[in-house]
Amino acid sequence: MEVERAKKDDDISSAARTDGGSVEEVSVERIFEASAEVPPPWQNQLTFRAMIVSFILSILFTFVVMKLNLTTGIIPSLNISAGLLGFFFVKTWTKILNKAGFLKHPFTRQENTVIQTCVVASSGIAFSGGFGSYLFGMSDVVAKQSAEANTPLNIKNPHLGWMIGFLFIVSFLGLFSVVPLRKIMIVDFKLTYPSGTATAHLINSFHTPQGAKLAKKQVRALGKFFSFSFLWGFFQWFFTSGDDCGFANFPTFGLKAYKNKFYFDFSATYVGVGMICPYLINVSLLVGSILSWGKWYSADLSSSSLHGLQGYKVFIAIAMILGDGLYNFIKVLGRTVVGLYKQFKNRDALPVNDRSSPTTVTISYDDKRRTELFLKDRIPSWIAVTGYVIMAIVSIVTVPHIFPQLKWYHILTMYIIAPVLAFCNAYGCGLTDWSLASTYGKLAIFTIGAWAGAANGGVLAGLAACGVMMNIVSTASDLMQDFKTGYMTLASPRSMFLSQAIGTAMGCVISPFVFWLFYKAFPDFGQTGTAYPAPYASVYRNMSILGVEGFSALPKHCLMLCCIFFAAAVFVNGLRDLVGQNWARFIPLPMAMAIPFYIGGYFTIDMCVGSLILFIWRKLNRPKADAYSSAVASGLICGEGIWTLPSSVLALAGVKPPICMKFLSGATNVKVDSFLNPS
């Protein structure tokens, strides 16, 4: 699992926990049939109100994802929050219209699914668009921090025009690449897609009488903590008029620990993220922060050059990320190949009726009903193939104009390989819930960057190639997750595909504008140690430098340390798989441990506080904690996340906070008093 986009594993209600191939104890579809629910035609699932609500929620979630992307790079799954808020908005809308006598169409679970799909597709562009990684890594702000390969040939600063154009060109290819495989993945192979399945169960429960009552209570809890988080962010703003001012710089464990970036920064956002992310990720982050900031390398080295302290921090983090990514890539690819081999070798494993087979496959009523409707509104394969070819041609022609360092034959090669990688990522995600989009992007960085060469702007070519590949494979797995959700809620594949396409188009516009607001509002944006350091931008750029320049970019003895940490990441992952799930939950994740090596451990304290709150809550009242923790965490995340919008507007308008609250040592305070009040 990529920590850059962490999935929520252990906070799904028991109703959402199901094995994809088992027969459910209660027939969900019989419950809906008993209430005379008939799925509307696919055209009626894409309603005007659904698109309006999706647009509003897309803006909200894009701010949340962008803030997380630009601070730590850890983004929890927001599918459940999107489904919950979509239910609340439209249910309120229809309730008002019903009282006024103007309600024409009731709110259905299919419409709820369409909203969730559109919102997740739109806000997902904030991640796959690379605003906190490869795209911003092209800028001179990040290039100056590494002092390597910072020639004009390897720099391209952000601009709304080319960012929007680039995203529109590359973001839709993934949609077309896996559409012809939807029946194989969902119906024939019956892949689980845990996140898609959990979201479907949640949406189905919302639209039963008992589930609707719980959803209303969850929305109230979300609203309360949303308001608290928003007002807390507003309150903190008053005390941040200067550098290192405010509650975010409170030296919780003393000034010495604070200098080593080890403190609680009172962020409601990361407390909420900690409640959503599994315990193991938060503990792994804490272990990584302790290891990396224990002063085991000399602080006398330069803090900016890659040949100094910065090089050790960045490249050790890269080594751990690559070790973890390579191990999981091989593991998931191996499971994919073995799974495909078994399913094609033994046709009895396929859940389809084969008259020549003596074995009878038992299919539940729900599966029969869902399969019937899922195959009803077919998306012709020729549309998918034609769409892919047309978008590929447009991309091959236009992308080299945006990035001259990336040649047409580089793009053509990627587009020939991309459908295979998109299938592997979508299939692996169905088995494990792990999307390896970032790993495929890093693979493109090294191969295309080295192919282009240092003299021809290989650093920028590698980063651009990462964007092309990452968007294709990420969108492909996201679409198949949504197809699984639609399959289980009887949403039409056509409405799902169009909703994903509309959401992607929204994201191609909303995400660049939100990023641009951050970029212009904060003068120190993207610099290490600031409010928005965009840590992964430097990591991705340095990966590209390493791919082009080789090991000459590393400082003294850094290669040896990188090899040690790379091997340690592989070993730890292997040990986790060897000991089994019961013991693996006590062994930290190398990917999570790598993040504090570069940006410090301040946010890990917040996330561990979130885990502690959830742990105590579950000990006191587990059913209530499982029912409401997602809503509470979502409120904390969204409230402070949306406060970023007014704070950015205030910054652009030149309005500064009135107070600077700073914490000094006793000796420093005496000197300040003496300076201000000379006797």
XYZ file of C-alpha atoms in Angstrom:
679
model
C 0.000 0.000 0.000
C 1.377 3.397 -0.942
C 1.512 5.632 2.116
C 1.200 8.618 -0.232
C -2.410 7.563 -0.634
C -3.087 5.466 2.433
C -6.177 3.279 2.421
C -8.423 2.919 5.411
C -8.177 -0.733 6.430
C -9.286 -1.141 10.021
C -11.991 1.473 10.424
C -14.683 0.019 8.206
C -17.871 -0.996 9.985
C -18.611 -4.678 10.320
C -21.400 -4.314 7.783
C -18.795 -3.371 5.188
C -16.514 -6.275 5.962
C -17.283 -9.058 3.516
C -15.418 -11.520 1.392
C -15.937 -10.703 -2.261
C -16.705 -14.286 -3.189
C -19.011 -15.243 -0.314
C -22.779 -15.212 -0.226
C -24.082 -12.502 2.055
C -26.220 -13.643 4.995
C -28.996 -11.183 4.124
C -30.031 -10.493 0.539
C -29.587 -6.770 0.050
C -31.409 -6.726 -3.273
C -34.477 -8.457 -1.812
C -34.683 -5.700 0.794
C -34.733 -3.056 -1.922
C -37.221 -5.053 -3.996
C -39.506 -5.253 -0.967
C -39.494 -1.450 -0.826
C -40.481 -1.345 -4.538
C -37.157 0.211 -5.532
C -36.544 0.006 -9.282
C -33.153 1.202 -10.613
C -33.734 4.235 -12.854
C -32.380 4.329 -16.437
C -28.739 5.326 -16.672
C -29.662 8.784 -18.014
C -31.713 9.482 -14.849
C -28.819 8.509 -12.581
C -26.758 11.428 -13.914
C -29.031 14.158 -12.556
C -28.444 17.890 -12.571
C -28.551 18.026 -8.769
C -25.978 15.204 -8.585
C -23.558 17.199 -10.747
C -24.080 20.394 -8.724
C -23.445 18.583 -5.441
C -20.451 16.798 -6.979
C -18.960 20.109 -8.080
C -19.326 21.661 -4.608
C -17.899 18.611 -2.847
C -15.090 18.370 -5.413
C -13.882 21.836 -4.449
C -14.040 20.953 -0.745
C -12.202 17.649 -1.150
C -9.616 19.130 -3.509
C -8.619 21.648 -0.841
C -8.299 18.824 1.675
C -6.242 16.578 -0.623
C -4.086 19.483 -1.803
C -3.254 20.553 1.737
C -2.294 17.019 2.725
C -0.363 16.583 -0.520
C 1.672 19.735 0.092
C 2.469 19.015 3.728
C 3.090 15.303 4.347
C 1.910 13.464 1.248
C -0.244 11.100 3.342
C -3.772 11.081 1.925
C -6.425 8.832 3.478
C -9.248 7.286 1.492
C -12.085 9.821 1.299
C -14.614 7.584 -0.499
C -16.771 7.109 2.584
C -16.729 10.836 3.373
C -17.777 11.602 -0.209
C -20.645 9.106 -0.044
C -21.778 10.409 3.334
C -21.704 14.094 2.377
C -23.324 13.354 -0.983
C -26.165 11.616 0.851
C -26.569 14.557 3.246
C -26.646 17.284 0.570
C -29.060 15.602 -1.821
C -31.269 14.230 0.963
C -31.615 17.769 2.342
C -32.314 19.082 -1.163
C -35.030 16.506 -1.863
C -36.588 16.972 1.573
C -37.047 20.701 0.955
C -38.439 20.127 -2.537
C -40.779 17.432 -1.241
C -42.246 19.760 1.371
C -42.710 22.415 -1.303
C -44.370 19.885 -3.595
C -41.767 20.181 -6.365
C -39.983 16.843 -5.975
C -40.051 14.934 -9.258
C -37.383 12.262 -8.728
C -36.545 10.560 -5.402
C -32.943 10.260 -4.273
C -31.630 6.790 -5.119
C -28.537 4.836 -4.161
C -27.513 4.905 -7.832
C -27.465 8.717 -7.764
C -25.513 8.575 -4.483
C -22.965 6.300 -6.176
C -22.652 8.671 -9.124
C -21.903 11.578 -6.748
C -19.298 9.595 -4.817
C -17.628 8.496 -8.057
C -17.534 12.013 -9.484
C -16.142 13.579 -6.296
C -13.411 10.962 -5.805
C -12.418 11.174 -9.487
C -12.189 14.968 -9.292
C -10.282 15.226 -6.006
C -8.045 12.331 -7.090
C -6.507 14.602 -9.734
C -5.040 16.652 -6.879
C -2.934 13.564 -6.127
C -2.263 12.015 -9.536
C -1.773 15.482 -11.053
C 1.526 15.684 -9.193
C 1.019 19.064 -7.533
C 2.894 17.810 -4.498
C 5.284 15.542 -6.386
C 6.469 15.397 -10.010
C 4.715 18.528 -11.357
C 5.922 20.933 -8.686
C 9.268 19.117 -8.704
C 9.894 20.752 -12.102
C 9.885 24.269 -10.590
C 12.879 26.453 -9.819
C 11.768 26.592 -6.153
C 12.520 22.885 -5.762
C 15.497 22.952 -8.131
C 17.267 25.618 -6.033
C 16.961 23.467 -2.915
C 18.942 20.621 -4.445
C 21.521 22.776 -6.262
C 21.774 19.985 -8.855
C 20.506 19.939 -12.462
C 18.970 23.385 -11.983
C 19.668 24.614 -15.496
C 16.807 26.182 -17.496
C 16.608 22.988 -19.566
C 15.512 21.058 -16.466
C 13.131 23.649 -15.003
C 9.526 24.446 -15.843
C 7.625 26.699 -13.468
C 3.913 26.178 -12.782
C 1.389 28.052 -14.911
C -2.357 27.550 -15.071
C -2.474 27.242 -18.859
C -0.053 24.389 -19.416
C -1.047 22.560 -16.208
C -4.729 22.409 -17.205
C -3.844 21.449 -20.785
C -1.445 18.707 -19.693
C -3.951 17.164 -17.271
C -6.733 17.155 -19.864
C -4.444 15.401 -22.333
C -3.176 12.601 -20.062
C -5.930 12.031 -17.470
C -8.521 10.339 -19.691
C -6.368 7.602 -21.212
C -6.669 5.434 -18.113
C -10.466 5.484 -18.387
C -10.415 4.063 -21.895
C -7.647 1.531 -21.212
C -9.594 -0.757 -18.849
C -13.242 -0.288 -19.900
C -13.212 -3.425 -22.122
C -12.023 -5.448 -19.102
C -14.810 -4.498 -16.696
C -16.784 -7.759 -17.167
C -13.662 -9.886 -16.737
C -12.563 -8.044 -13.590
C -15.927 -7.650 -11.842
C -18.118 -10.542 -13.065
C -15.765 -13.297 -14.233
C -12.858 -12.920 -11.805
C -15.057 -11.495 -9.038
C -12.201 -9.369 -7.705
C -12.898 -7.944 -4.253
C -11.801 -4.279 -4.568
C -12.110 -3.784 -0.784
C -12.515 0.025 -0.852
C -15.128 -0.137 -3.604
C -16.961 -2.926 -1.786
C -16.930 -1.067 1.539
C -18.241 2.099 -0.113
C -21.030 0.129 -1.811
C -22.118 -1.440 1.470
C -22.177 1.990 3.075
C -24.281 3.526 0.276
C -26.674 0.554 0.308
C -27.119 0.927 4.064
C -27.812 4.669 3.752
C -30.839 4.013 1.583
C -32.543 1.523 3.896
C -34.762 3.022 6.645
C -32.432 2.031 9.481
C -29.315 3.078 7.579
C -30.781 6.488 6.730
C -31.296 7.211 10.435
C -27.687 6.307 11.209
C -26.468 8.377 8.247
C -28.271 11.440 9.611
C -26.578 10.975 12.986
C -23.215 10.514 11.272
C -23.740 13.711 9.289
C -24.548 15.608 12.490
C -21.315 14.352 14.042
C -19.395 15.317 10.897
C -20.961 18.797 10.964
C -20.061 19.376 14.626
C -16.425 18.449 14.195
C -16.243 20.237 10.837
C -17.316 23.453 12.603
C -14.902 22.861 15.478
C -11.987 22.203 13.115
C -12.772 25.236 10.941
C -13.089 27.575 13.950
C -9.915 26.122 15.496
C -8.008 26.889 12.301
C -9.467 30.409 12.307
C -8.485 30.903 15.966
C -4.923 29.723 15.372
C -4.538 32.124 12.434
C -4.599 35.175 14.775
C -1.290 34.124 16.364
C 0.767 33.493 13.194
C 1.908 36.941 12.073
C 5.598 35.973 11.797
C 7.908 33.035 11.165
C 7.666 30.172 13.691
C 4.680 31.768 15.383
C 1.462 30.200 16.658
C 0.228 26.986 18.218
C 1.745 24.990 15.360
C 5.178 25.763 16.819
C 4.448 24.883 20.445
C 7.500 23.026 21.870
C 5.435 20.231 23.424
C 8.399 18.085 24.462
C 10.888 20.896 25.031
C 12.936 23.212 22.819
C 15.556 20.551 22.041
C 12.915 18.200 20.643
C 11.283 21.125 18.847
C 14.534 21.921 17.018
C 14.552 18.317 15.818
C 10.948 18.738 14.561
C 9.496 16.536 17.274
C 6.415 18.210 18.752
C 2.612 18.278 18.684
C 1.456 21.045 16.339
C -2.262 21.103 17.272
C -3.407 20.240 13.756
C -6.995 18.948 13.684
C -6.364 17.720 10.136
C -3.644 15.245 11.100
C -5.507 14.094 14.185
C -8.361 13.225 11.815
C -6.006 11.545 9.349
C -4.587 9.532 12.240
C -8.092 8.317 13.111
C -8.645 7.103 9.543
C -5.235 5.588 8.807
C -4.483 2.147 10.291
C -2.623 2.047 13.596
C 0.367 0.444 11.901
C 0.945 3.382 9.546
C 0.905 5.894 12.404
C 3.257 3.823 14.561
C 5.555 3.304 11.550
C 5.693 7.062 11.016
C 6.581 7.559 14.683
C 9.362 4.949 14.523
C 10.711 6.597 11.363
C 10.711 10.032 12.968
C 12.656 8.726 15.980
C 15.218 6.938 13.797
C 15.736 9.782 11.341
C 15.986 12.684 13.775
C 18.191 11.005 16.356
C 21.245 12.994 15.217
C 23.169 9.985 13.926
C 24.679 12.049 11.111
C 26.620 15.286 11.408
C 24.581 18.480 11.508
C 27.643 20.462 10.427
C 27.002 19.555 6.809
C 25.301 21.967 4.450
C 21.524 21.924 4.879
C 20.647 22.571 1.231
C 23.089 20.854 -1.121
C 22.613 17.255 -2.153
C 26.277 16.762 -1.348
C 25.574 17.617 2.286
C 22.942 16.891 4.910
C 20.111 17.279 2.403
C 21.572 14.492 0.305
C 21.610 12.025 3.194
C 18.028 12.813 4.188
C 16.590 12.785 0.680
C 18.408 9.789 -0.773
C 17.965 7.576 2.290
C 14.238 8.322 2.107
C 14.306 7.531 -1.623
C 16.140 4.239 -0.985
C 13.514 3.129 1.527
C 10.633 4.187 -0.743
C 12.149 2.369 -3.718
C 12.899 -0.748 -1.671
C 9.355 -0.882 -0.351
C 7.880 -0.057 -3.754
C 9.970 -2.658 -5.600
C 9.090 -5.382 -3.112
C 5.356 -4.653 -3.267
C 5.479 -4.309 -7.048
C 7.032 -7.759 -7.419
C 4.653 -9.228 -4.832
C 1.480 -7.786 -6.378
C 2.687 -8.585 -9.908
C 3.426 -12.136 -8.797
C -0.027 -12.506 -7.259
C -1.524 -11.088 -10.448
C 0.285 -13.592 -12.671
C -0.485 -16.539 -10.362
C -4.120 -15.490 -10.035
C -4.564 -15.157 -13.780
C -2.848 -18.490 -14.404
C -5.086 -20.324 -11.935
C -8.268 -18.723 -13.239
C -7.522 -19.482 -16.878
C -6.187 -22.958 -16.156
C -9.131 -24.040 -14.037
C -12.302 -22.729 -15.636
C -14.297 -24.008 -12.682
C -12.811 -21.086 -10.741
C -14.645 -18.663 -13.002
C -18.084 -17.775 -11.613
C -19.839 -18.231 -14.962
C -22.128 -21.023 -16.073
C -20.386 -23.506 -18.326
C -22.697 -26.250 -19.624
C -19.760 -28.497 -20.506
C -18.518 -28.448 -16.918
C -19.869 -31.052 -14.509
C -19.394 -28.645 -11.602
C -22.293 -26.349 -10.732
C -21.329 -22.915 -9.476
C -23.720 -21.544 -6.862
C -24.545 -17.872 -7.433
C -26.539 -15.858 -4.917
C -29.659 -13.939 -5.823
C -27.804 -10.655 -5.283
C -25.049 -11.638 -7.700
C -27.561 -12.730 -10.328
C -29.452 -9.463 -10.041
C -26.303 -7.335 -10.062
C -24.699 -9.187 -12.960
C -27.868 -8.874 -15.016
C -27.991 -5.093 -14.656
C -24.215 -4.660 -14.864
C -24.168 -6.325 -18.293
C -27.311 -4.571 -19.482
C -25.891 -1.114 -20.280
C -22.800 -2.168 -22.182
C -20.050 0.258 -23.132
C -18.974 -0.865 -26.628
C -15.309 -1.872 -26.774
C -14.832 0.047 -30.012
C -15.618 3.279 -28.157
C -12.907 2.534 -25.584
C -10.323 1.544 -28.218
C -11.141 4.528 -30.432
C -11.046 6.892 -27.469
C -7.665 5.564 -26.345
C -6.150 5.838 -29.831
C -7.472 9.375 -30.384
C -6.311 10.604 -26.961
C -2.919 8.926 -27.492
C -2.454 10.649 -30.870
C -3.437 14.016 -29.411
C -1.054 13.457 -26.509
C 1.865 12.388 -28.719
C 1.424 15.565 -30.770
C 0.805 18.085 -27.987
C 2.808 16.947 -24.927
C 6.207 17.555 -26.632
C 5.093 21.161 -27.150
C 4.519 21.487 -23.399
C 7.701 19.566 -22.531
C 10.181 19.711 -25.432
C 12.521 17.431 -23.463
C 9.950 14.610 -23.747
C 10.022 13.378 -27.347
C 7.136 11.829 -29.267
C 8.761 8.402 -29.323
C 9.066 8.455 -25.513
C 5.309 9.021 -25.261
C 4.473 6.453 -27.936
C 6.504 3.821 -26.084
C 4.698 4.571 -22.824
C 1.274 4.390 -24.484
C 2.057 1.012 -26.004
C 3.050 -0.352 -22.584
C 0.497 1.590 -20.514
C -2.599 -0.612 -21.108
C -0.708 -3.648 -19.793
C 0.465 -1.744 -16.713
C -3.028 -0.292 -16.225
C -4.458 -3.809 -16.274
C -1.829 -5.025 -13.788
C -2.534 -2.116 -11.452
C -6.314 -2.545 -11.690
C -6.087 -6.315 -11.167
C -3.618 -6.009 -8.285
C -5.779 -3.341 -6.679
C -8.747 -5.718 -6.907
C -6.792 -8.387 -5.041
C -5.010 -6.291 -2.427
C -6.553 -2.774 -2.437
C -3.052 -1.460 -3.218
C -2.657 0.991 -6.072
C 0.942 1.030 -7.272
C 0.473 4.136 -9.431
C 3.388 5.910 -7.747
C 5.650 2.917 -8.323
C 4.868 2.859 -12.045
C 5.476 6.618 -12.116
C 8.894 6.168 -10.501
C 9.683 3.453 -13.036
C 8.967 5.974 -15.809
C 11.201 8.546 -14.102
C 14.242 6.280 -14.221
C 13.705 4.743 -17.662
C 12.624 7.791 -19.665
C 14.983 10.139 -17.793
C 17.969 7.922 -18.540
C 16.783 7.476 -22.151
C 16.550 11.237 -22.684
C 19.983 11.849 -21.133
C 21.367 14.582 -18.911
C 22.386 16.802 -21.819
C 18.849 16.819 -23.234
C 16.922 17.771 -20.115
C 16.514 14.228 -18.835
C 15.498 15.384 -15.346
C 12.460 17.244 -16.654
C 11.703 14.497 -19.193
C 11.655 11.906 -16.395
C 9.283 13.982 -14.270
C 6.939 14.595 -17.216
C 6.995 10.882 -18.082
C 6.105 10.123 -14.476
C 3.022 12.326 -14.893
C 1.928 10.586 -18.070
C 2.289 7.071 -16.653
C 0.970 7.836 -13.171
C -2.248 9.394 -14.476
C -3.008 6.400 -16.712
C -2.528 3.625 -14.151
C -4.054 5.596 -11.263
C -7.230 6.449 -13.179
C -7.558 2.849 -14.378
C -7.572 1.367 -10.860
C -9.881 4.125 -9.563
C -12.389 3.443 -12.348
C -12.435 -0.291 -11.651
C -12.964 0.391 -7.917
C -15.942 2.551 -8.882
C -17.264 -0.125 -11.250
C -17.262 -2.496 -8.267
C -19.209 0.051 -6.213
C -21.648 0.535 -9.084
C -22.020 -3.231 -9.530
C -23.085 -3.624 -5.894
C -25.466 -0.634 -5.901
C -27.049 -1.459 -9.300
C -25.648 1.723 -10.834
C -25.304 1.566 -14.599
C -21.759 1.181 -15.974
C -22.568 3.954 -18.445
C -23.518 6.402 -15.706
C -20.433 5.354 -13.738
C -18.120 5.863 -16.709
C -19.628 9.255 -17.555
C -19.532 10.301 -13.897
C -15.848 9.360 -13.732
C -15.184 11.283 -16.952
C -17.080 14.360 -15.704
C -15.276 14.184 -12.361
C -11.928 13.882 -14.120
C -12.748 16.928 -16.264
C -13.730 18.863 -13.134
C -10.478 17.855 -11.440
C -8.404 18.979 -14.436
C -9.696 22.506 -13.822
C -10.349 22.648 -10.067
C -7.018 21.140 -8.927
C -4.769 23.552 -10.894
C -6.765 26.538 -9.622
C -6.580 25.341 -5.998
C -2.846 24.695 -6.373
C -2.406 28.122 -7.954
C -4.127 29.706 -4.950
C -1.660 28.028 -2.587
C 1.246 28.873 -4.876
C 0.435 32.589 -5.036
C -0.868 33.084 -1.495
C 2.214 31.892 0.405
C 5.564 33.527 -0.521
C 7.639 30.721 1.046
C 5.588 27.984 -0.640
C 7.537 24.789 -1.339
C 10.523 25.599 0.860
C 11.727 23.196 3.540
C 10.547 24.029 7.053
C 7.571 26.165 5.956
C 3.825 25.560 6.278
C 3.651 23.966 2.809
C 7.035 22.352 2.040
C 5.728 19.943 -0.661
C 8.253 17.312 0.501
C 7.581 14.779 -2.233
C 8.360 17.357 -4.927
C 11.999 17.344 -3.830
C 11.988 13.552 -3.477
C 10.670 13.036 -7.016
C 13.070 15.577 -8.511
C 16.017 13.935 -6.805
C 14.871 10.549 -8.073
C 15.006 11.994 -11.567
C 18.465 13.461 -10.913
C 19.666 10.085 -9.659
C 18.221 8.369 -12.733
C 19.979 10.758 -15.115
C 23.259 11.578 -13.362
C 23.776 8.274 -11.581
C 25.436 7.809 -8.219
C 27.707 10.822 -8.744
C 24.910 12.945 -7.285
C 25.268 11.253 -3.888
C 27.405 12.648 -1.031
C 30.226 10.701 0.632
C 29.216 7.254 1.967
C 25.598 7.978 1.041
C 25.491 5.135 -1.494
C 26.477 2.648 1.199
C 23.764 3.985 3.527
C 21.213 3.901 0.707
C 22.026 0.267 -0.044
C 21.658 -0.600 3.642
C 18.282 1.108 3.953
C 17.091 -0.289 0.607
C 17.971 -3.812 1.724
C 16.403 -3.163 5.137
C 13.128 -2.080 3.474
C 13.040 -5.260 1.386
C 13.947 -7.403 4.406
C 11.298 -5.851 6.665
C 8.610 -6.338 4.014
C 9.684 -9.935 3.508
C 9.642 -10.515 7.268
C 6.117 -9.072 7.474
C 4.881 -11.539 4.872
C 6.799 -14.428 6.419
C 5.431 -14.107 9.966
C 1.777 -13.787 8.903
C -0.897 -11.193 9.610
C -1.085 -11.735 13.368
C 2.551 -10.755 13.876
C 2.918 -8.440 10.873
C 0.759 -5.813 12.592
C 3.619 -5.297 15.052
C 6.278 -4.717 12.355
C 6.549 -1.130 10.965
C 6.049 -0.297 7.277
C 9.260 0.946 5.579
C 7.319 3.272 3.232
C 5.802 5.089 6.206
C 9.099 5.149 8.086
C 10.775 6.887 5.141
C 8.619 10.026 5.183
C 9.940 11.579 8.468
C 13.523 11.115 7.245
C 12.915 14.094 4.998
C 10.249 16.287 6.617
C 10.548 15.562 10.328
C 8.265 13.947 12.869
C 5.954 16.778 13.978
C 2.894 15.472 12.117
C 3.431 11.909 13.369
C 2.616 13.041 16.917
C -0.727 14.421 15.716
C -1.550 11.209 13.867
C -0.620 9.062 16.848
C -2.915 11.234 18.995
C -5.682 10.443 16.492
C -4.912 6.722 16.808
C -4.908 7.008 20.610
C -8.317 8.727 20.601
C -9.765 5.997 18.389
C -8.151 3.248 20.480
C -9.605 4.589 23.749
C -12.992 5.225 22.109
C -13.133 1.629 20.900
C -12.226 0.351 24.353
C -15.050 2.365 25.909
C -17.717 1.803 23.224
C -16.613 -0.079 20.108
C -19.973 -0.098 18.230
C -20.326 3.660 18.600
C -16.683 4.234 17.667
C -17.009 2.099 14.530
C -20.222 3.894 13.567
C -19.066 7.484 14.097
C -15.251 7.578 13.934
C -15.236 8.040 10.146
C -17.628 10.974 10.422
C -15.648 12.598 13.241
C -12.335 12.144 11.411
C -13.811 13.484 8.158
C -15.124 16.550 9.969
C -11.711 17.271 11.511
C -9.985 16.865 8.142
C -12.475 18.852 6.061
C -12.948 21.730 8.528
C -9.311 22.776 8.829
C -8.788 21.855 5.171
C -11.480 24.247 3.961
C -10.134 26.998 6.276
C -7.202 27.058 3.874
C -9.437 28.825 1.320
C -10.210 31.967 3.386
C -6.675 32.025 4.817
C -5.261 31.984 1.266
C -7.613 34.755 0.199
C -6.546 36.837 3.222
C -2.891 36.262 2.328
C -3.486 37.333 -1.287
C -5.283 40.446 -0.037
C -2.305 41.332 2.162
C -4.207 40.861 5.437
C -1.811 39.610 8.107
C -2.601 38.107 11.524
C -2.339 40.653 14.362
C -0.322 38.570 16.872
C 2.879 36.526 16.894
C 2.980 33.913 19.638
C 6.515 32.575 19.867
C 8.177 30.281 22.406
C 11.695 31.079 23.620
C 14.108 29.585 26.118
C 14.592 31.359 29.436
C 18.064 32.630 28.473
C 16.859 33.954 25.115
C 13.887 35.609 26.780
C 16.208 37.481 29.163
C 18.217 38.772 26.201
C 15.060 39.902 24.414
C 13.799 41.684 27.535
C 17.165 43.371 27.969
C 17.122 44.521 24.366
C 13.550 45.830 24.529
C 13.888 47.372 28.000
C 17.464 48.621 28.410
C 18.126 49.844 31.931
